[in-house]
């Protein structure tokens, strides 16, 4: 028997019930020569067999034998939107209505999901259309096989500067399609070395093959682009976006690219950020850079996704006026409306960098005339490296539900990034992905809940974090009710627990520089990265009010007023916006310093609770998975203890104020 080299994640369907039918396929307006439809049928066949033991006849064959019908019907009215589906079970079988091939595929995955979650095939029912037009994964995979901020092994796309294509590639596409992902950027935003050559003869054939595999599962392939390509792979000495030679170089290049990669969705660009080249070098604006590329790609229907992660990363820590949090808004707000219609700005959820707690970026909704999409990170760079359990969907929900106050009625981040606010069709969500070539794809088996969850949430932003967790558990482990409840509660508690034992009340960082795992309270305090906590013997926090850096004023008034006032500011963000004395009384009646001590003792203790809960599932979780996660919990507990003791000792030594409860602080 062939040994299984990688898991099937949530597509490893377990028997739901013993079915006794034979399924017959009926196609109305679709044909199985449509490759995405063919794959939808393949998935149905494979899934229904595993879930019910039932088989499916080849389309159009042995008609009399078929007992139940799977009917795929093209919707010829507006009732089913682009990429949406309507599935309905009945005594006859299941009807899938969709207006395009992707809708069929998503509909079939929805059927299988509902059966895995407890319905019989004939009971399935759902009408769904994607909340977001773009639902993307961003790989930070390098061509040497390493992954920037990767915690699950090496890349499964690249090895030693070559592109890998094997059965795993197809499985990856299947997993992504099953959660509604329709775009994947395969290479790191920091485009260096061999990756600059992805748009040359050296790699076209392989990239084209990859794009076909993706396309067959309804996914468009995108590449991260080196803005300095005219210099690095061309023979120009400039990449000034307004230079005629540069524009003409790009025109020729784009023509060649689309001849060789006709399925390419477009490019993701990190420019003028953390040392990457960009238009600023030539005194040009971000819009000049993005629009030039957008214009040359336009004839081919491609888009330019331009990242807003632009800030001064050579700050002097003595300078308290410069505020990294301000940078995105400062660089991009003035150019609102100047971006061409096939440009979309990709904005990280917070103004800093994927911390466990940050306010929502004021650019989201701050821009009112520009296509924009939300970027989140499911790779747990600052949230535990897929060692510590940290289910991130509650965090993403908070971001999506946030009222920006950009307009009446349609002002949440979910409204903005779905295109509802502006009525634009180029909008969506992207996640920095957490996969690698580990057997279980995500290092920690439980981190797959974030992978699954992001896809489901980007497809349907109304789903709750709990609903998503329950689905993932049912699909992945199919546990008895009580045990499923234990695991669900673990996931839902995990983010708050991680927050409790790490940096307090929105201040962020305090991580080991470079690697970003484990505590180093002053690790970034005197560095150039603009990520300071400003603790002294009296207090801690960054004054971002109108008397400080003025960052709070970047929000619309309702939010600006709230954040500006320490009494009104949500306490979980208190230290992000204010420099607060240790003796400040929080709403609980505790002083700030006592809150820091208590939350760190609690957080560590609750992490032990998570590990104990996992232990209680030993008999119902497959041993391999159980052991892998157990080992992660051992490391998490060590980490939580270090965080607790280092943070508490640091603040005790700074403030000289003892813990009221007299616990051990060093
Ligand atoms: C963070 C991360 C980098 C990454 C960058 C980005 O700073 O640490 O590794 O390149 O974000 O989003 O571009």
XYZ file of C-alpha atoms and ligand atoms in Angstrom:
679
model
C 0.000 0.000 0.000
C 1.167 3.448 -0.810
C 2.123 5.321 2.306
C 0.289 8.535 2.889
C 2.711 11.403 2.780
C 0.323 14.144 3.729
C -3.046 14.396 5.363
C -6.318 15.252 3.672
C -7.115 17.884 6.288
C -10.877 18.544 6.403
C -11.471 16.576 3.224
C -10.711 13.291 4.950
C -14.416 12.489 5.156
C -15.525 9.958 7.768
C -18.504 7.679 7.336
C -21.643 9.679 8.206
C -24.227 6.972 7.571
C -24.788 3.909 5.428
C -26.439 5.075 2.260
C -28.003 2.651 -0.143
C -28.491 4.626 -3.285
C -26.717 4.966 -6.553
C -26.378 8.477 -7.782
C -26.996 9.606 -11.293
C -25.709 12.904 -12.630
C -27.978 15.207 -14.577
C -26.459 18.244 -16.226
C -28.634 21.180 -17.243
C -26.662 23.883 -18.942
C -23.357 22.556 -17.627
C -21.262 19.832 -19.223
C -18.616 17.593 -17.792
C -16.222 18.828 -20.420
C -16.078 21.980 -18.332
C -13.072 21.189 -16.264
C -14.251 22.802 -13.018
C -17.569 20.972 -13.328
C -15.694 17.744 -13.954
C -13.722 18.315 -10.785
C -16.898 19.107 -8.861
C -18.241 15.723 -9.974
C -14.988 14.055 -8.997
C -15.283 15.608 -5.545
C -18.887 14.521 -5.219
C -18.035 10.981 -6.202
C -15.113 10.799 -3.836
C -16.897 12.526 -0.970
C -20.200 10.684 -1.157
C -18.399 7.360 -1.302
C -16.506 8.124 1.894
C -19.469 9.675 3.680
C -22.233 7.230 2.752
C -20.645 4.401 0.806
C -22.804 5.293 -2.185
C -21.499 5.299 -5.704
C -22.118 7.621 -8.601
C -22.724 6.577 -12.188
C -20.735 8.175 -14.969
C -22.677 11.108 -16.383
C -25.182 9.979 -19.000
C -24.545 6.243 -18.522
C -26.896 3.458 -17.380
C -29.701 5.829 -16.764
C -32.224 3.317 -15.478
C -30.033 2.205 -12.638
C -29.707 5.603 -11.032
C -31.921 6.058 -8.017
C -31.002 9.509 -6.796
C -30.211 12.448 -8.947
C -27.491 15.008 -8.532
C -28.720 17.717 -10.844
C -26.451 20.589 -11.760
C -28.493 23.384 -13.227
C -27.372 26.668 -14.585
C -29.360 29.451 -13.055
C -30.852 31.553 -15.785
C -32.178 34.312 -13.640
C -30.442 36.522 -11.116
C -31.388 34.370 -8.154
C -27.899 32.878 -7.869
C -25.087 35.385 -7.996
C -21.606 34.985 -9.442
C -19.790 32.082 -7.768
C -22.799 31.490 -5.542
C -24.887 28.343 -5.271
C -28.211 27.060 -4.169
C -28.348 23.444 -3.018
C -31.551 21.684 -2.156
C -32.092 18.070 -1.227
C -35.432 16.295 -1.787
C -36.746 12.748 -2.178
C -35.459 12.757 -5.734
C -31.918 13.771 -4.908
C -30.066 17.051 -4.788
C -30.420 20.056 -7.005
C -27.430 22.378 -7.356
C -28.173 25.676 -8.977
C -25.316 27.974 -9.931
C -24.578 30.622 -12.490
C -21.022 29.535 -13.215
C -18.617 26.650 -12.786
C -17.137 27.901 -9.554
C -20.630 28.036 -8.088
C -21.111 24.371 -8.977
C -17.865 23.418 -7.303
C -18.657 25.375 -4.142
C -22.157 23.935 -4.118
C -20.828 20.392 -4.231
C -18.389 21.090 -1.413
C -21.282 22.569 0.571
C -23.258 19.346 0.096
C -20.382 17.254 1.370
C -19.813 19.616 4.270
C -23.433 19.436 5.340
C -23.453 15.655 5.203
C -20.226 15.522 7.208
C -21.838 17.847 9.733
C -24.792 15.544 10.255
C -27.433 15.991 7.552
C -28.562 13.268 5.220
C -27.897 13.903 1.544
C -31.550 14.493 0.859
C -31.837 17.100 3.584
C -29.058 19.425 2.469
C -30.161 22.959 1.857
C -28.353 26.253 1.474
C -28.350 29.362 -0.642
C -25.030 31.128 -0.507
C -23.160 33.732 -2.451
C -19.663 34.875 -1.616
C -19.406 37.968 0.558
C -16.134 38.941 -1.093
C -15.246 38.897 -4.799
C -11.554 38.198 -4.065
C -10.778 35.472 -1.526
C -7.069 34.989 -1.609
C -4.178 33.189 -0.009
C -0.755 34.843 -0.028
C 2.181 32.485 0.220
C 5.397 33.918 1.525
C 7.281 31.028 -0.073
C 10.787 31.609 -1.364
C 12.176 29.758 -4.324
C 14.948 28.155 -2.298
C 12.191 26.311 -0.439
C 12.215 28.384 2.714
C 9.076 30.189 3.814
C 9.225 33.641 5.350
C 7.355 33.337 8.647
C 6.619 29.719 7.838
C 6.072 27.314 10.734
C 5.037 24.156 8.929
C 8.132 23.003 7.147
C 9.361 24.055 3.746
C 7.526 25.206 0.651
C 5.562 22.676 -1.396
C 5.779 24.966 -4.433
C 9.504 25.561 -4.569
C 12.699 23.701 -3.886
C 16.232 24.731 -4.798
C 14.948 27.376 -7.194
C 12.724 24.943 -9.041
C 8.947 24.681 -9.103
C 7.502 21.483 -7.667
C 4.363 20.035 -9.197
C 2.989 16.762 -7.880
C -0.129 15.203 -6.394
C 0.195 17.457 -3.419
C -0.278 20.483 -5.665
C -3.670 19.204 -6.735
C -4.665 18.362 -3.182
C -3.732 21.868 -2.179
C -5.981 23.271 -4.917
C -8.794 20.975 -3.754
C -8.497 22.162 -0.168
C -8.510 25.788 -1.197
C -11.497 25.346 -3.496
C -13.393 23.498 -0.780
C -13.298 26.628 1.393
C -14.046 29.031 -1.434
C -10.599 30.466 -2.164
C -10.399 31.845 -5.713
C -6.934 33.393 -5.856
C -3.484 32.289 -4.711
C -0.215 34.231 -4.759
C 2.464 31.566 -4.820
C 5.599 33.539 -3.951
C 6.785 35.795 -1.149
C 6.031 39.513 -1.319
C 9.748 40.073 -0.824
C 10.693 39.168 -4.395
C 14.397 38.506 -4.567
C 16.884 36.244 -6.293
C 15.334 33.526 -8.467
C 11.791 34.743 -7.761
C 12.454 37.815 -9.904
C 12.768 35.385 -12.813
C 9.305 33.876 -12.408
C 8.281 36.182 -15.230
C 10.938 34.890 -17.602
C 11.443 31.920 -19.847
C 13.169 30.115 -17.031
C 9.873 29.434 -15.245
C 6.981 30.125 -17.619
C 6.230 26.501 -18.449
C 6.057 25.397 -14.850
C 4.108 28.431 -13.686
C 1.670 27.827 -16.538
C 1.179 24.226 -15.416
C 0.551 25.374 -11.868
C -1.931 27.952 -13.073
C -3.819 25.247 -14.962
C -4.054 22.987 -11.938
C -5.396 25.914 -9.938
C -7.736 26.996 -12.698
C -9.283 23.549 -12.794
C -10.362 24.172 -9.209
C -11.600 27.690 -9.859
C -8.483 29.408 -8.553
C -6.530 32.136 -10.316
C -2.788 32.144 -9.859
C -1.083 35.425 -8.992
C 2.577 36.306 -8.606
C 4.357 38.735 -6.338
C 6.280 41.147 -8.499
C 9.642 42.823 -8.143
C 9.081 46.503 -8.840
C 12.718 46.757 -9.917
C 12.338 44.069 -12.597
C 13.377 46.431 -15.425
C 16.740 46.702 -13.672
C 17.063 43.219 -12.232
C 15.911 41.095 -15.141
C 15.972 43.722 -17.872
C 18.850 45.905 -18.896
C 17.551 49.268 -17.770
C 19.213 51.324 -15.105
C 15.966 52.683 -13.688
C 12.514 51.493 -12.713
C 11.016 54.974 -12.506
C 7.341 54.351 -13.265
C 7.026 57.531 -15.314
C 10.084 56.877 -17.471
C 9.102 56.063 -21.068
C 11.697 53.307 -21.411
C 10.417 51.688 -18.249
C 6.803 51.804 -19.399
C 7.707 50.372 -22.751
C 9.746 47.608 -21.075
C 6.760 46.665 -18.967
C 4.432 46.708 -21.967
C 6.608 44.240 -23.812
C 7.062 42.155 -20.685
C 3.355 41.999 -19.963
C 2.611 40.931 -23.523
C 5.136 38.125 -23.182
C 3.825 37.171 -19.731
C 0.247 36.825 -20.894
C 1.251 34.911 -23.993
C 2.900 32.387 -21.730
C 0.618 32.635 -18.690
C -2.842 33.370 -20.034
C -4.511 32.309 -16.790
C -2.551 34.700 -14.587
C -4.800 36.805 -12.350
C -2.288 39.604 -11.884
C 0.378 40.730 -9.460
C 0.847 41.519 -5.803
C 3.381 44.281 -5.178
C 5.277 45.196 -2.034
C 6.964 48.459 -2.955
C 8.870 50.983 -0.849
C 8.511 48.697 2.118
C 11.195 47.249 4.343
C 13.903 47.819 1.794
C 11.965 46.741 -1.298
C 12.295 49.017 -4.324
C 9.445 51.318 -5.275
C 8.381 54.608 -6.817
C 9.598 56.724 -3.878
C 13.188 56.274 -5.068
C 12.299 58.415 -8.084
C 10.220 60.960 -6.224
C 7.023 59.339 -7.546
C 3.916 58.429 -5.591
C 2.533 55.024 -4.762
C -0.263 55.754 -7.258
C 2.281 56.475 -10.004
C 3.808 53.055 -9.440
C 0.573 51.117 -9.149
C -1.160 52.847 -12.052
C 1.700 52.330 -14.462
C 1.599 48.577 -13.865
C -2.203 48.583 -13.917
C -2.264 50.269 -17.294
C 0.110 47.807 -18.900
C -1.727 44.791 -17.482
C -5.189 46.111 -18.302
C -5.428 44.777 -21.879
C -5.055 41.271 -20.452
C -7.687 41.669 -17.758
C -5.154 41.436 -14.934
C -5.170 43.349 -11.677
C -2.486 44.976 -9.544
C -2.759 44.361 -5.826
C -0.679 47.037 -4.180
C 0.248 46.662 -0.540
C -0.031 49.560 1.899
C 2.585 48.248 4.320
C 4.755 51.304 3.729
C 6.510 52.883 6.711
C 9.856 54.216 7.832
C 11.798 51.225 9.095
C 14.852 53.241 10.017
C 13.342 55.221 12.824
C 15.394 56.568 15.706
C 13.836 55.261 18.908
C 14.524 58.617 20.550
C 12.108 60.227 18.120
C 8.694 60.130 19.785
C 6.871 62.113 17.123
C 7.280 59.689 14.249
C 4.670 56.971 14.639
C 4.744 53.862 12.503
C 1.021 53.380 13.122
C 0.326 56.572 11.189
C 2.305 55.618 8.115
C -0.244 53.719 5.998
C -2.818 56.467 6.252
C -0.259 59.214 5.793
C 1.084 57.664 2.601
C -2.158 56.517 1.014
C -5.065 58.702 2.144
C -4.135 61.770 0.110
C -4.120 59.718 -3.078
C -7.600 58.336 -2.489
C -9.351 58.206 -5.854
C -6.114 58.476 -7.846
C -5.743 54.721 -8.337
C -6.922 53.183 -11.582
C -9.852 50.814 -11.551
C -7.792 47.627 -11.864
C -5.665 48.544 -8.847
C -6.647 47.329 -5.419
C -4.876 48.392 -2.250
C -4.195 45.578 0.195
C -4.306 46.799 3.780
C -3.223 44.867 6.862
C -5.952 44.598 9.481
C -4.085 46.800 11.924
C -1.784 49.779 11.465
C 1.266 47.910 12.807
C 1.828 44.280 11.934
C -0.445 41.362 12.855
C -0.171 41.743 16.627
C -2.461 39.813 18.944
C -4.395 43.045 19.509
C -4.392 46.178 17.386
C -7.007 48.700 16.435
C -8.376 48.391 12.912
C -6.337 50.259 10.325
C -7.877 53.697 9.768
C -7.192 53.298 6.049
C -9.969 50.703 5.825
C -12.969 52.868 5.069
C -10.685 55.895 5.403
C -10.250 55.466 1.666
C -13.586 56.200 0.042
C -12.797 56.154 -3.657
C -10.240 53.378 -3.947
C -10.583 49.617 -4.282
C -9.345 48.067 -1.076
C -8.938 44.645 0.425
C -8.155 43.359 3.872
C -4.939 41.438 4.591
C -4.766 39.199 7.645
C -2.152 36.663 8.667
C -3.011 33.092 9.530
C 0.674 32.241 9.716
C 1.090 32.917 13.416
C 4.142 35.153 13.233
C 3.361 37.108 16.397
C 0.687 34.817 17.714
C 2.590 31.695 18.615
C 4.222 30.228 15.488
C 1.632 27.450 15.224
C 3.130 26.084 18.405
C 0.805 27.947 20.743
C -2.875 27.420 20.102
C -4.390 30.618 18.795
C -7.625 30.367 16.847
C -7.662 33.650 14.968
C -11.164 33.738 13.550
C -12.553 35.717 16.524
C -9.899 38.363 15.849
C -10.850 38.515 12.154
C -14.520 38.756 13.085
C -13.811 41.752 15.320
C -12.054 43.449 12.438
C -14.869 42.718 9.981
C -17.544 43.892 12.422
C -15.771 47.145 13.254
C -17.754 50.255 12.404
C -15.460 52.647 10.604
C -18.174 55.361 10.444
C -17.181 56.057 6.854
C -20.834 56.349 5.903
C -24.330 55.575 7.131
C -25.444 51.990 7.159
C -22.638 50.279 5.231
C -19.650 51.211 7.286
C -18.221 48.025 8.745
C -14.918 46.677 7.492
C -16.913 43.745 6.075
C -18.968 46.251 4.073
C -15.888 48.091 2.892
C -13.821 45.117 1.762
C -16.733 43.293 0.158
C -17.387 46.272 -2.109
C -20.800 47.013 -0.563
C -19.787 50.451 0.692
C -18.513 51.808 -2.599
C -20.443 49.510 -4.905
C -17.156 48.319 -6.426
C -16.494 44.838 -7.702
C -12.772 44.711 -7.036
C -12.693 44.011 -3.306
C -11.982 41.182 -0.917
C -9.811 39.522 1.673
C -6.366 37.917 1.648
C -4.516 35.874 4.239
C -0.822 35.243 4.629
C -1.098 31.491 4.658
C 0.140 29.100 7.346
C 0.987 26.046 5.237
C 4.190 24.182 4.458
C 5.269 20.720 3.449
C 4.761 19.174 6.898
C 2.625 16.052 6.706
C -0.240 17.870 8.391
C 0.258 21.046 6.282
C 0.072 23.497 9.215
C 2.645 22.280 11.757
C 0.120 22.197 14.561
C -2.894 20.121 13.501
C -5.131 22.611 15.289
C -3.732 25.511 13.247
C -5.620 24.051 10.288
C -8.713 25.575 11.902
C -7.298 28.974 10.949
C -6.671 27.871 7.376
C -10.145 26.433 7.053
C -11.655 29.316 8.961
C -10.170 32.057 6.846
C -11.527 30.535 3.663
C -14.995 30.016 5.081
C -15.063 33.491 6.596
C -13.926 35.198 3.418
C -16.712 33.378 1.572
C -19.317 34.206 4.179
C -18.425 36.964 6.599
C -21.680 36.375 8.487
C -20.504 33.013 9.798
C -19.524 33.114 13.452
C -16.166 31.967 14.763
C -18.004 29.250 16.650
C -19.930 27.944 13.639
C -16.698 27.738 11.689
C -14.908 25.956 14.538
C -17.735 23.427 14.812
C -17.663 22.684 11.103
C -13.911 22.244 11.099
C -14.070 19.883 14.060
C -16.865 17.824 12.504
C -15.015 17.545 9.205
C -11.587 16.912 10.678
C -12.239 14.709 13.688
C -15.955 13.862 13.780
C -16.021 13.704 17.572
C -18.860 12.754 19.907
C -20.824 15.797 20.999
C -19.191 16.294 24.367
C -15.653 16.016 23.042
C -16.475 18.242 20.071
C -17.649 20.785 22.628
C -14.371 20.531 24.526
C -12.326 21.129 21.391
C -14.568 23.949 20.247
C -14.218 25.665 23.595
C -10.434 25.254 23.435
C -10.316 26.998 20.074
C -12.615 29.779 21.181
C -10.668 30.461 24.391
C -7.252 30.308 22.832
C -6.855 33.815 21.445
C -7.718 35.484 24.727
C -5.386 33.172 26.601
C -2.500 33.927 24.278
C -3.212 37.622 24.684
C -3.236 37.340 28.465
C 0.213 35.838 28.813
C 1.891 38.010 26.168
C 1.952 41.789 25.733
C -0.755 43.636 27.671
C -3.654 45.847 26.552
C -2.805 46.395 22.915
C 0.806 47.434 23.328
C 2.047 44.560 21.158
C 5.582 43.336 20.359
C 7.805 42.488 23.372
C 8.852 39.512 21.235
C 12.264 38.101 20.467
C 13.616 40.303 17.671
C 13.861 38.725 14.253
C 12.224 35.456 15.087
C 9.155 36.836 16.882
C 8.537 33.882 19.188
C 8.836 34.159 22.938
C 9.291 37.199 25.164
C 11.919 39.890 24.966
C 10.314 42.875 26.605
C 12.837 45.429 25.433
C 13.839 43.462 22.347
C 12.559 46.131 19.984
C 12.599 49.052 22.395
C 15.768 50.672 21.114
C 15.596 49.460 17.515
C 14.809 51.118 14.197
C 11.484 49.413 13.601
C 9.127 51.897 15.220
C 7.589 49.379 17.608
C 8.037 50.801 21.096
C 6.187 50.339 24.379
C 7.791 53.350 26.110
C 7.674 51.825 29.589
C 9.372 53.751 32.401
C 9.163 53.529 36.185
C 5.805 55.322 36.260
C 3.861 53.890 33.368
C 3.682 52.346 29.921
C 2.051 52.947 26.549
C 2.304 55.174 23.500
C 0.506 58.486 23.475
C -1.252 58.448 20.124
C -3.803 61.099 21.052
C -3.993 64.661 19.776
C -1.365 65.503 22.378
C 0.849 62.678 21.249
C 1.436 61.403 17.736
C -2.081 62.276 16.566
C -2.725 58.804 15.222
C -6.160 58.641 16.883
C -7.217 61.562 14.696
C -6.871 59.445 11.569
C -10.233 57.818 12.375
C -13.645 59.261 11.650
C -14.833 61.435 14.463
C -16.804 58.904 16.522
C -13.831 56.604 16.713
C -11.277 59.401 17.037
C -13.102 60.776 20.074
C -13.357 57.327 21.615
C -9.701 56.462 21.135
C -8.458 59.889 22.160
C -9.888 59.651 25.654
C -8.404 57.070 28.041
C -11.748 56.843 29.843
C -13.590 55.964 26.625
C -10.908 53.950 24.878
C -11.698 50.223 24.870
C -9.447 48.888 27.597
C -7.992 46.107 25.506
C -6.409 48.897 23.417
C -5.586 51.276 26.232
C -1.814 51.075 25.925
C -1.911 51.322 22.156
C -3.392 54.804 22.443
C -2.252 56.104 25.800
C 0.709 56.289 28.124
C -0.847 55.142 31.389
C 0.487 55.171 34.963
C 0.805 51.793 36.663
C -1.533 53.073 39.361
C -4.339 53.892 36.876
C -7.617 52.244 37.870
C -9.188 50.057 35.204
C -12.931 49.420 34.985
C -12.510 46.264 37.016
C -11.227 48.422 39.865
C -7.758 46.927 39.502
C -4.712 49.067 38.942
C -2.940 48.701 35.616
C 0.033 46.995 37.243
C -2.202 44.551 39.095
C -4.009 43.816 35.833
C -0.689 43.009 34.193
C 0.233 40.605 36.988
C -3.195 38.985 37.190
C -3.656 38.504 33.478
C -0.232 36.928 33.140
C -0.792 34.499 35.996
C -4.220 33.699 34.597
C -3.030 33.343 31.039
C -0.368 30.834 31.965
C -2.785 28.888 34.113
C -5.413 28.864 31.384
C -2.842 27.648 28.864
C -2.355 24.695 31.204
C -6.119 24.279 31.082
C -5.970 24.019 27.303
C -3.284 21.343 27.511
C -5.341 19.437 30.089
C -8.409 19.633 27.866
C -6.377 18.205 25.018
C -5.242 15.376 27.254
C -8.911 14.586 27.952
C -9.439 13.959 24.219
C -6.752 11.304 24.022
C -9.176 8.460 23.366
C -11.069 10.128 20.551
C -8.323 11.801 18.524
C -6.204 9.685 16.165
C -2.916 8.965 17.949
C -0.644 10.623 15.397
C -2.587 13.837 15.542
C -2.966 13.650 19.310
C 0.765 13.260 19.864
C 1.709 16.015 17.453
C -0.570 18.486 19.199
C 0.475 17.311 22.652
C 4.062 18.070 21.808
C 3.011 21.572 20.722
C 1.225 22.108 24.018
C 4.365 21.181 25.915
C 6.184 23.924 24.066
C 3.307 26.338 24.536
C 3.386 25.845 28.298
C 7.089 26.544 28.414
C 6.494 29.670 26.340
C 3.578 30.829 28.482
C 5.668 30.447 31.631
C 8.529 32.451 30.137
C 6.145 35.195 29.056
C 4.454 35.296 32.442
C 7.637 35.483 34.427
C 9.526 37.835 32.155
C 6.669 40.302 31.772
C 5.792 40.270 35.445
C 9.401 40.574 36.569
C 10.059 43.359 34.113
C 7.161 45.474 35.353
C 7.798 44.693 38.984
C 11.383 45.836 38.594
C 10.385 48.956 36.627
C 7.572 50.021 38.930
C 8.682 48.673 42.273
C 5.027 47.898 42.987
C 4.446 44.466 44.489
C 1.755 41.995 43.470
C -1.174 42.361 45.864
C -1.499 38.616 45.986
C 2.134 38.056 46.843
C 2.803 35.516 44.090
C 6.301 34.735 42.928
C 7.743 37.412 40.717
C 11.454 37.441 40.072
C 6.363 41.614 8.674
C 7.171 40.367 8.608
C 8.023 40.328 7.380
C 7.161 40.576 6.145
C 6.397 41.856 6.307
C 5.402 42.116 5.201
O 7.173 42.704 8.919
O 7.965 40.251 9.753
O 8.632 39.074 7.319
O 7.939 40.622 5.006
O 5.656 41.814 7.495
O 4.212 41.990 5.462
O 5.780 42.470 4.106
